[in-house]
CSV table of C-alpha atoms in Angstrom, one decimal:
chain,number,residue,atom,x,y,z
A,1,UNK,CA,2.1,32.9,-64.3
A,2,UNK,CA,4.3,35.9,-64.5
A,3,UNK,CA,1.7,38.0,-62.7
A,4,UNK,CA,1.6,35.4,-59.9
A,5,UNK,CA,5.4,35.5,-59.5
A,6,UNK,CA,5.3,39.3,-59.5
A,7,UNK,CA,2.9,39.3,-56.6
A,8,UNK,CA,5.1,37.2,-54.4
A,9,UNK,CA,7.5,40.0,-53.4
A,10,UNK,CA,4.6,42.3,-52.6
A,11,UNK,CA,3.0,39.7,-50.3
A,12,UNK,CA,6.3,39.1,-48.6
A,13,UNK,CA,6.7,42.8,-48.0
A,14,UNK,CA,3.2,43.0,-46.6
A,15,UNK,CA,3.7,40.0,-44.3
A,16,UNK,CA,7.0,41.5,-43.1
A,17,UNK,CA,5.4,44.8,-42.3
A,18,UNK,CA,2.7,43.1,-40.4
A,19,UNK,CA,5.2,41.0,-38.4
A,20,UNK,CA,7.2,44.1,-37.8
A,21,UNK,CA,4.2,46.0,-36.5
A,22,UNK,CA,3.2,43.1,-34.2
A,23,UNK,CA,6.7,42.8,-32.8
A,24,UNK,CA,6.8,46.6,-32.3
A,25,UNK,CA,3.5,46.5,-30.5
A,26,UNK,CA,4.7,43.5,-28.3
A,27,UNK,CA,8.0,45.3,-27.5
A,28,UNK,CA,6.3,48.5,-26.5
A,29,UNK,CA,3.9,46.6,-24.2
A,30,UNK,CA,6.8,44.7,-22.5
A,31,UNK,CA,7.0,46.9,-19.4
A,32,UNK,CA,3.3,46.7,-18.7
A,33,UNK,CA,3.2,43.0,-19.5
A,34,UNK,CA,6.1,42.2,-17.2
A,35,UNK,CA,4.7,44.3,-14.4
A,36,UNK,CA,1.3,42.7,-14.8
A,37,UNK,CA,2.8,39.2,-14.5
A,38,UNK,CA,4.7,40.2,-11.4
A,39,UNK,CA,1.6,41.7,-9.9
A,40,UNK,CA,-0.3,38.5,-10.6
A,41,UNK,CA,2.4,36.4,-8.8
A,42,UNK,CA,2.2,38.8,-5.8
A,43,UNK,CA,-1.5,38.5,-5.7
A,44,UNK,CA,-1.3,34.7,-5.7
A,45,UNK,CA,1.0,34.8,-2.7
A,46,UNK,CA,-1.4,37.3,-1.0
A,47,UNK,CA,-4.4,35.0,-1.6
A,48,UNK,CA,-2.6,32.0,0.0
A,49,UNK,CA,-1.8,34.2,3.0
A,50,UNK,CA,-5.4,35.2,3.4
A,51,UNK,CA,-6.9,31.7,2.9
A,52,UNK,CA,-4.4,29.5,4.7
A,53,UNK,CA,-2.2,31.7,7.0
A,54,UNK,CA,-4.7,34.2,8.5
A,55,UNK,CA,-3.4,37.1,6.4
A,56,UNK,CA,0.1,36.6,7.8
A,57,UNK,CA,3.4,35.7,6.3
A,58,UNK,CA,3.8,32.2,4.8
A,59,UNK,CA,5.9,30.6,7.5
A,60,UNK,CA,5.7,27.7,10.0
A,61,UNK,CA,4.9,30.2,12.8
A,62,UNK,CA,1.8,31.5,11.0
A,63,UNK,CA,0.1,28.1,10.4
A,64,UNK,CA,-0.2,24.8,12.2
A,65,UNK,CA,1.0,22.6,9.4
A,66,UNK,CA,3.2,19.5,9.2
A,67,UNK,CA,6.6,19.5,7.6
A,68,UNK,CA,5.4,18.0,4.3
A,69,UNK,CA,2.5,20.5,3.9
A,70,UNK,CA,4.8,23.4,4.9
A,71,UNK,CA,7.3,22.3,2.2
A,72,UNK,CA,4.5,22.4,-0.4
A,73,UNK,CA,3.6,26.0,0.5
A,74,UNK,CA,7.3,26.9,0.6
A,75,UNK,CA,7.9,25.6,-3.0
A,76,UNK,CA,4.7,27.5,-4.1
A,77,UNK,CA,6.1,30.7,-2.4
A,78,UNK,CA,9.5,30.3,-4.0
A,79,UNK,CA,8.0,29.8,-7.4
A,80,UNK,CA,6.0,33.0,-7.3
A,81,UNK,CA,8.9,35.0,-5.7
A,82,UNK,CA,11.1,33.9,-8.5
A,83,UNK,CA,8.5,35.1,-11.0
A,84,UNK,CA,8.4,38.4,-9.3
A,85,UNK,CA,12.1,38.7,-9.4
A,86,UNK,CA,12.4,37.8,-13.1
A,87,UNK,CA,9.5,40.0,-14.2
A,88,UNK,CA,10.8,43.0,-12.2
A,89,UNK,CA,14.2,42.5,-13.8
A,90,UNK,CA,12.5,42.4,-17.3
A,91,UNK,CA,10.5,45.5,-16.3
A,92,UNK,CA,13.8,47.3,-15.3
A,93,UNK,CA,15.5,46.4,-18.5
A,94,UNK,CA,12.6,47.4,-20.8
A,95,UNK,CA,12.2,50.8,-19.0
A,96,UNK,CA,15.8,51.7,-19.9
A,97,UNK,CA,14.7,51.6,-23.5
A,98,UNK,CA,11.0,52.5,-23.4
A,99,UNK,CA,9.7,55.6,-21.7
A,100,UNK,CA,6.4,55.0,-19.9
A,101,UNK,CA,4.3,57.2,-17.8
A,102,UNK,CA,1.2,55.4,-16.7
A,103,UNK,CA,-0.5,56.0,-13.3
A,104,UNK,CA,-2.2,52.6,-13.5
A,105,UNK,CA,1.1,50.9,-13.0
A,106,UNK,CA,1.3,52.5,-9.5
A,107,UNK,CA,-1.6,50.3,-8.3
A,108,UNK,CA,0.2,47.2,-9.5
A,109,UNK,CA,3.4,48.3,-7.8
A,110,UNK,CA,1.6,48.7,-4.5
A,111,UNK,CA,0.7,45.0,-4.5
A,112,UNK,CA,4.2,44.0,-5.5
A,113,UNK,CA,5.8,46.3,-2.9
A,114,UNK,CA,3.8,44.7,-0.1
A,115,UNK,CA,5.0,41.2,-1.0
A,116,UNK,CA,8.7,42.0,-1.7
A,117,UNK,CA,9.0,44.0,1.4
A,118,UNK,CA,7.4,41.3,3.5
A,119,UNK,CA,9.7,38.6,2.2
A,120,UNK,CA,12.8,40.7,2.1
A,121,UNK,CA,13.6,40.5,-1.6
A,122,UNK,CA,14.0,44.2,-1.9
A,123,UNK,CA,15.9,46.7,0.2
A,124,UNK,CA,14.9,50.0,-1.5
A,125,UNK,CA,11.2,50.9,-2.1
A,126,UNK,CA,10.3,51.8,-5.7
A,127,UNK,CA,9.8,55.5,-6.1
A,128,UNK,CA,6.3,56.3,-7.5
A,129,UNK,CA,7.6,59.5,-9.0
A,130,UNK,CA,10.0,57.7,-11.2
A,131,UNK,CA,7.2,56.4,-13.3
A,132,UNK,CA,5.7,59.8,-13.9
A,133,UNK,CA,9.0,61.5,-14.8
A,134,UNK,CA,12.0,60.7,-16.9
A,135,UNK,CA,12.6,57.0,-17.1
A,136,UNK,CA,15.2,55.8,-14.7
A,137,UNK,CA,16.6,52.3,-14.1
A,138,UNK,CA,14.5,50.5,-11.6
A,139,UNK,CA,16.9,49.2,-8.9
A,140,UNK,CA,15.8,46.0,-7.2
A,141,UNK,CA,17.8,44.2,-4.6
A,142,UNK,CA,16.4,40.6,-4.8
A,143,UNK,CA,17.1,37.8,-2.4
A,144,UNK,CA,18.4,34.3,-3.1
A,145,UNK,CA,14.9,32.8,-3.2
A,146,UNK,CA,15.6,29.3,-4.3
A,147,UNK,CA,19.1,28.8,-2.7
A,148,UNK,CA,17.7,27.2,0.4
A,149,UNK,CA,18.2,24.0,2.1
A,150,UNK,CA,16.0,21.0,1.5
A,151,UNK,CA,14.1,21.7,4.7
A,152,UNK,CA,12.3,24.6,2.9
A,153,UNK,CA,12.5,26.9,5.9
A,154,UNK,CA,11.1,30.3,4.9
A,155,UNK,CA,13.3,32.1,7.5
A,156,UNK,CA,16.3,31.2,5.5
A,157,UNK,CA,15.5,33.9,2.9
A,158,UNK,CA,18.0,36.7,3.2
A,159,UNK,CA,18.3,39.9,1.2
A,160,UNK,CA,21.3,40.2,-1.1
A,161,UNK,CA,23.7,43.1,-0.9
A,162,UNK,CA,22.7,46.3,-2.7
A,163,UNK,CA,25.5,45.9,-5.2
A,164,UNK,CA,24.3,42.5,-6.4
A,165,UNK,CA,22.6,42.6,-9.8
A,166,UNK,CA,19.4,40.6,-10.4
A,167,UNK,CA,20.0,37.7,-12.8
A,168,UNK,CA,17.9,37.0,-15.8
A,169,UNK,CA,17.8,33.3,-15.2
A,170,UNK,CA,16.0,31.8,-12.2
A,171,UNK,CA,18.2,30.7,-9.3
A,172,UNK,CA,16.6,27.3,-9.4
A,173,UNK,CA,19.1,26.4,-12.1
A,174,UNK,CA,21.9,27.1,-9.6
A,175,UNK,CA,20.1,25.1,-7.0
A,176,UNK,CA,19.9,22.1,-9.3
A,177,UNK,CA,23.6,22.4,-10.2
A,178,UNK,CA,24.5,22.6,-6.5
A,179,UNK,CA,22.4,19.5,-5.7
A,180,UNK,CA,24.1,17.6,-8.5
A,181,UNK,CA,27.4,18.7,-7.2
A,182,UNK,CA,26.5,17.6,-3.7
A,183,UNK,CA,25.5,14.2,-5.0
A,184,UNK,CA,28.9,13.7,-6.7
A,185,UNK,CA,30.8,14.4,-3.5
A,186,UNK,CA,32.5,11.5,-1.7
A,187,UNK,CA,30.3,12.0,1.4
A,188,UNK,CA,27.1,11.7,-0.7
A,189,UNK,CA,26.9,8.0,-0.5
A,190,UNK,CA,27.7,8.0,3.3
A,191,UNK,CA,25.0,10.6,3.8
A,192,UNK,CA,22.5,8.6,1.8
A,193,UNK,CA,23.2,5.4,3.7
A,194,UNK,CA,22.9,7.2,7.0
A,195,UNK,CA,19.5,8.7,6.1
A,196,UNK,CA,18.4,5.3,4.9
A,197,UNK,CA,19.3,3.6,8.1
A,198,UNK,CA,17.6,6.3,10.2
A,199,UNK,CA,14.4,5.9,8.1
A,200,UNK,CA,14.6,2.1,8.4
A,201,UNK,CA,15.1,2.2,12.1
A,202,UNK,CA,12.1,4.6,12.5
A,203,UNK,CA,9.9,2.3,10.4
A,204,UNK,CA,10.9,-0.7,12.5
A,205,UNK,CA,10.2,1.1,15.8
A,206,UNK,CA,6.8,2.4,14.5
A,207,UNK,CA,5.7,-1.1,13.3
A,208,UNK,CA,6.9,-2.8,16.5
A,209,UNK,CA,5.2,-0.2,18.7
A,210,UNK,CA,1.9,-0.6,16.7
A,211,UNK,CA,2.0,-4.4,17.1
A,212,UNK,CA,2.6,-3.9,20.9
A,213,UNK,CA,-0.4,-1.6,21.2
A,214,UNK,CA,-2.6,-4.3,19.6
A,215,UNK,CA,-1.1,-7.5,21.1
A,216,UNK,CA,-0.4,-6.5,24.7
A,217,UNK,CA,-4.1,-5.5,25.6
A,218,UNK,CA,-5.4,-8.7,23.9
A,219,UNK,CA,-2.9,-10.9,25.7
A,220,UNK,CA,-3.6,-9.2,29.0
A,221,UNK,CA,-7.3,-9.8,28.7
A,222,UNK,CA,-7.0,-13.4,27.7
A,223,UNK,CA,-4.4,-14.2,30.4
A,224,UNK,CA,-5.9,-12.2,33.3
A,225,UNK,CA,-9.4,-13.5,32.8
A,226,UNK,CA,-8.7,-17.3,33.4
A,227,UNK,CA,-5.7,-16.9,35.8
A,228,UNK,CA,-6.7,-13.9,37.9
A,229,UNK,CA,-10.3,-12.7,37.5
A,230,UNK,CA,-12.1,-16.0,37.3
A,231,UNK,CA,-10.5,-17.6,40.4
A,232,UNK,CA,-11.2,-14.5,42.5
A,233,UNK,CA,-14.8,-14.4,41.2
A,234,UNK,CA,-15.4,-18.1,41.9
A,235,UNK,CA,-14.1,-17.7,45.4
A,236,UNK,CA,-16.4,-14.7,46.0
A,237,UNK,CA,-19.5,-16.3,44.5
A,238,UNK,CA,-18.8,-19.8,46.0
A,239,UNK,CA,-21.4,-22.5,45.5
A,240,UNK,CA,-24.2,-20.0,45.6
A,241,UNK,CA,-26.0,-20.5,42.3
A,242,UNK,CA,-29.2,-18.8,43.2
A,243,UNK,CA,-28.5,-15.8,40.9
A,244,UNK,CA,-28.2,-17.7,37.6
A,245,UNK,CA,-29.2,-14.9,35.3
A,246,UNK,CA,-27.3,-11.6,35.2
A,247,UNK,CA,-30.1,-9.7,33.5
A,248,UNK,CA,-33.6,-10.2,32.2
A,249,UNK,CA,-32.4,-10.8,28.6
A,250,UNK,CA,-30.6,-13.9,29.7
A,251,UNK,CA,-33.7,-15.2,31.4
A,252,UNK,CA,-35.8,-14.6,28.4
A,253,UNK,CA,-33.3,-16.4,26.2
A,254,UNK,CA,-33.2,-19.4,28.5
A,255,UNK,CA,-37.0,-19.6,28.7
A,256,UNK,CA,-37.2,-19.3,24.9
A,257,UNK,CA,-34.7,-22.1,24.4
A,258,UNK,CA,-36.4,-24.3,27.0
A,259,UNK,CA,-39.8,-23.8,25.3
A,260,UNK,CA,-38.2,-24.8,21.9
A,261,UNK,CA,-36.8,-28.0,23.5
A,262,UNK,CA,-40.2,-28.9,24.8
A,263,UNK,CA,-41.9,-28.2,21.5
A,264,UNK,CA,-39.2,-30.4,19.8
A,265,UNK,CA,-40.1,-33.4,21.9
A,266,UNK,CA,-43.8,-33.1,21.1
A,267,UNK,CA,-42.9,-32.6,17.4
A,268,UNK,CA,-40.9,-35.8,17.3
A,269,UNK,CA,-43.7,-37.7,19.0
A,270,UNK,CA,-46.3,-36.4,16.4
A,271,UNK,CA,-44.1,-37.5,13.5
A,272,UNK,CA,-43.7,-41.0,15.0
A,273,UNK,CA,-40.0,-40.7,15.0
A,274,UNK,CA,-39.7,-41.4,18.7
A,275,UNK,CA,-41.4,-43.9,21.0
A,276,UNK,CA,-44.4,-42.6,23.0
A,277,UNK,CA,-43.4,-40.8,26.1
A,278,UNK,CA,-45.3,-40.5,29.3
A,279,UNK,CA,-45.8,-37.1,30.8
A,280,UNK,CA,-43.4,-38.1,33.7
A,281,UNK,CA,-40.7,-38.9,31.2
A,282,UNK,CA,-41.2,-35.6,29.3
A,283,UNK,CA,-41.1,-33.6,32.6
A,284,UNK,CA,-37.9,-35.4,33.5
A,285,UNK,CA,-36.3,-34.6,30.2
A,286,UNK,CA,-37.3,-31.0,30.5
A,287,UNK,CA,-36.0,-30.9,34.1
A,288,UNK,CA,-32.6,-32.2,32.9
A,289,UNK,CA,-32.5,-29.7,30.1
A,290,UNK,CA,-33.3,-26.9,32.6
A,291,UNK,CA,-30.4,-28.0,34.9
A,292,UNK,CA,-28.1,-28.1,31.9
A,293,UNK,CA,-29.2,-24.6,30.8
A,294,UNK,CA,-28.8,-23.3,34.4
A,295,UNK,CA,-25.2,-24.4,34.5
A,296,UNK,CA,-24.6,-22.9,31.1
A,297,UNK,CA,-26.1,-19.5,31.9
A,298,UNK,CA,-24.4,-19.4,35.3
A,299,UNK,CA,-21.0,-19.7,33.5
A,300,UNK,CA,-22.2,-17.2,31.0
A,301,UNK,CA,-23.0,-14.7,33.7
A,302,UNK,CA,-19.7,-15.3,35.4
A,303,UNK,CA,-17.9,-14.8,32.1
A,304,UNK,CA,-19.7,-11.5,31.6
A,305,UNK,CA,-18.7,-10.2,35.0
A,306,UNK,CA,-15.1,-11.3,34.5
A,307,UNK,CA,-15.0,-9.6,31.1
A,308,UNK,CA,-15.6,-6.3,32.9
A,309,UNK,CA,-12.6,-6.6,35.2
A,310,UNK,CA,-10.4,-8.2,32.4
A,311,UNK,CA,-11.2,-5.2,30.2
A,312,UNK,CA,-10.2,-2.8,32.9
A,313,UNK,CA,-6.9,-4.6,33.3
A,314,UNK,CA,-6.4,-4.4,29.6
A,315,UNK,CA,-7.2,-0.7,29.5
A,316,UNK,CA,-4.7,-0.2,32.4
A,317,UNK,CA,-1.9,-2.0,30.5
A,318,UNK,CA,-2.7,0.1,27.4
A,319,UNK,CA,-2.5,3.3,29.4
A,320,UNK,CA,0.8,2.2,30.9
A,321,UNK,CA,2.3,1.6,27.5
A,322,UNK,CA,1.1,5.0,26.3
A,323,UNK,CA,2.5,6.8,29.3
A,324,UNK,CA,5.9,5.1,29.0
A,325,UNK,CA,6.3,5.4,25.2
A,326,UNK,CA,6.3,9.1,24.4
A,327,UNK,CA,9.2,8.7,22.0
A,328,UNK,CA,7.6,5.8,20.2
A,329,UNK,CA,4.3,7.7,19.9
A,330,UNK,CA,6.1,10.6,18.1
A,331,UNK,CA,7.8,8.1,15.8
A,332,UNK,CA,4.5,6.3,15.1
A,333,UNK,CA,2.8,9.7,14.4
A,334,UNK,CA,5.5,10.7,12.0
A,335,UNK,CA,5.3,7.2,10.3
A,336,UNK,CA,1.5,7.5,9.9
A,337,UNK,CA,1.8,11.1,8.6
A,338,UNK,CA,4.3,9.9,6.0
A,339,UNK,CA,1.9,7.1,4.9
A,340,UNK,CA,-1.1,9.4,4.7
A,341,UNK,CA,0.6,12.3,2.9
A,342,UNK,CA,2.2,9.8,0.6
A,343,UNK,CA,-1.3,8.7,-0.7
A,344,UNK,CA,-2.7,10.3,-3.8
A,345,UNK,CA,-5.6,12.7,-3.7
A,346,UNK,CA,-7.9,10.1,-5.0
A,347,UNK,CA,-6.8,7.6,-2.4
A,348,UNK,CA,-7.3,10.1,0.4
A,349,UNK,CA,-10.8,11.0,-0.9
A,350,UNK,CA,-11.7,7.3,-1.2
A,351,UNK,CA,-10.7,6.5,2.4
A,352,UNK,CA,-12.6,9.5,3.7
A,353,UNK,CA,-15.7,8.5,1.8
A,354,UNK,CA,-15.4,4.8,2.9
A,355,UNK,CA,-14.8,5.8,6.6
A,356,UNK,CA,-17.7,8.3,6.7
A,357,UNK,CA,-20.2,6.0,4.9
A,358,UNK,CA,-19.4,3.1,7.3
A,359,UNK,CA,-20.0,5.1,10.4
A,360,UNK,CA,-22.4,7.9,9.4
A,361,UNK,CA,-23.8,6.6,6.1
A,362,UNK,CA,-27.2,5.4,5.1
A,363,UNK,CA,-26.6,1.7,6.2
A,364,UNK,CA,-24.6,2.6,9.4
A,365,UNK,CA,-27.6,2.2,11.9
A,366,UNK,CA,-27.6,-1.5,11.3
A,367,UNK,CA,-23.9,-1.8,12.0
A,368,UNK,CA,-24.2,0.4,15.1
A,369,UNK,CA,-27.0,-1.8,16.4
A,370,UNK,CA,-25.0,-5.0,15.9
A,371,UNK,CA,-22.0,-3.4,17.6
A,372,UNK,CA,-23.8,-2.1,20.6
A,373,UNK,CA,-25.7,-5.4,21.1
A,374,UNK,CA,-22.3,-7.3,21.0
A,375,UNK,CA,-20.8,-4.9,23.6
A,376,UNK,CA,-23.8,-5.3,25.9
A,377,UNK,CA,-23.6,-9.1,25.6
A,378,UNK,CA,-19.9,-9.0,26.3
A,379,UNK,CA,-20.3,-6.9,29.5
A,380,UNK,CA,-23.5,-8.7,30.6
A,381,UNK,CA,-25.7,-5.7,30.2
A,382,UNK,CA,-29.3,-5.8,29.1
A,383,UNK,CA,-29.7,-4.8,25.4
A,384,UNK,CA,-32.2,-2.0,26.0
A,385,UNK,CA,-33.6,-1.2,22.6
A,386,UNK,CA,-34.6,2.4,23.6
A,387,UNK,CA,-31.1,3.2,24.7
A,388,UNK,CA,-29.6,1.6,21.5
A,389,UNK,CA,-32.0,3.5,19.2
A,390,UNK,CA,-31.4,6.8,21.1
A,391,UNK,CA,-27.6,6.3,20.7
A,392,UNK,CA,-27.9,5.6,17.0
A,393,UNK,CA,-30.1,8.7,16.5
A,394,UNK,CA,-27.6,11.0,18.2
A,395,UNK,CA,-24.0,9.8,18.0
A,396,UNK,CA,-23.7,9.3,14.2
A,397,UNK,CA,-25.1,12.8,13.7
A,398,UNK,CA,-22.5,14.3,16.1
A,399,UNK,CA,-19.8,12.2,14.4
A,400,UNK,CA,-21.0,13.4,11.0
A,401,UNK,CA,-20.8,17.1,12.2
A,402,UNK,CA,-17.3,16.5,13.4
A,403,UNK,CA,-16.3,15.0,10.1
A,404,UNK,CA,-17.7,17.9,8.1
A,405,UNK,CA,-16.0,20.5,10.4
A,406,UNK,CA,-12.7,18.7,10.1
A,407,UNK,CA,-13.0,18.6,6.3
A,408,UNK,CA,-14.0,22.3,6.2
A,409,UNK,CA,-11.4,23.5,8.8
A,410,UNK,CA,-8.3,21.3,8.3
A,411,UNK,CA,-8.5,19.3,5.0
A,412,UNK,CA,-8.9,22.5,3.0
A,413,UNK,CA,-5.5,23.6,4.4
A,414,UNK,CA,-3.7,20.3,4.6
A,415,UNK,CA,-4.6,19.1,1.1
A,416,UNK,CA,-6.8,21.4,-1.1
A,417,UNK,CA,-6.5,19.2,-4.1
A,418,UNK,CA,-7.8,16.2,-2.0
A,419,UNK,CA,-10.7,18.3,-0.9
A,420,UNK,CA,-11.6,19.1,-4.6
A,421,UNK,CA,-11.3,15.4,-5.5
A,422,UNK,CA,-13.6,14.5,-2.5
A,423,UNK,CA,-16.3,17.0,-3.7
A,424,UNK,CA,-16.1,15.6,-7.2
A,425,UNK,CA,-16.5,12.0,-6.0
A,426,UNK,CA,-19.4,12.9,-3.7
A,427,UNK,CA,-21.2,14.6,-6.5
């Protein structure tokens, strides 16, 4: 027992020496560690410039992005610039105590210099000879990175005066304090209500304009067809009912229906569910049915012709609305952007997969066939199977190529995380 108690001070001394050596080693590596972290932050900024801004400065002028996407990149830039500023301040403080002379640090400083000069967070270039000679304080003139407005405009970054010292704490703390202070001002509630009313009015305008874009063409078609197109068409065609069928498909449909009617009469007679009919009576019934079908297909042909002109009038009304509503179009675009960018990455990926599978997926040919046959019937055109199959064999392929190019070219820049989620869901 006494031997065990006697060993405790020796173990404590050994543990203390180990901790002291570890701390000493950590302290001596502080300059290199701080500079490495600053170099990594600068490299991250450089990678974003190469991948998303064409190797140019991260700014609205360098990339075609919306305000929400640009604010995302601005916050990412501010975060890494803050890391560079703090780590260079740590590097400066540690070099006052520790003398280092390592040529490898020069390569790291080159990457850092490129970024801090580009974004104006330094007014004086680091001297390379200072690392190889006697240790001198590293003077860095940092900018107020995070003291920007809520618009996240990168052009608001300004270099601080040379006499201003770099703080140890990130300036985001000051930004948070300023935001809290602004929320406590007497004008904060008035500003909030004003922004709320603007947003509410924009939403109302966008929804009203969207309803107009849908309702007006439909009403124009349904009103112009019976009151304008049909009277003009009936006056032109007159009582001439020689051209009953508009195309061969209508004629085949009428003959098929008449043949079924004739076979139905014979079937009823064979089942003894109807009294025996003479051939003259059967011919008279078939003749009456033919007259009835002739009137029916004559009206159907007239309706198909009038649909063409009614659709043109609806398209004209839609074009007039678009031409006279530039302000509403901009508001609607902003409203749709807010909805789309407000979705989560999983929701974006889900909608993209749903949309692409419907139009270019494995089962889409059947849907395209039904859609094209319906359009042909609406316009009174013959449903040519060769034309429909050729369209299905080419257009979805072109559409699929456009989707893939859009995903590769734009989605990777607008929402990289949504692109990653989309790839995972596809796999």
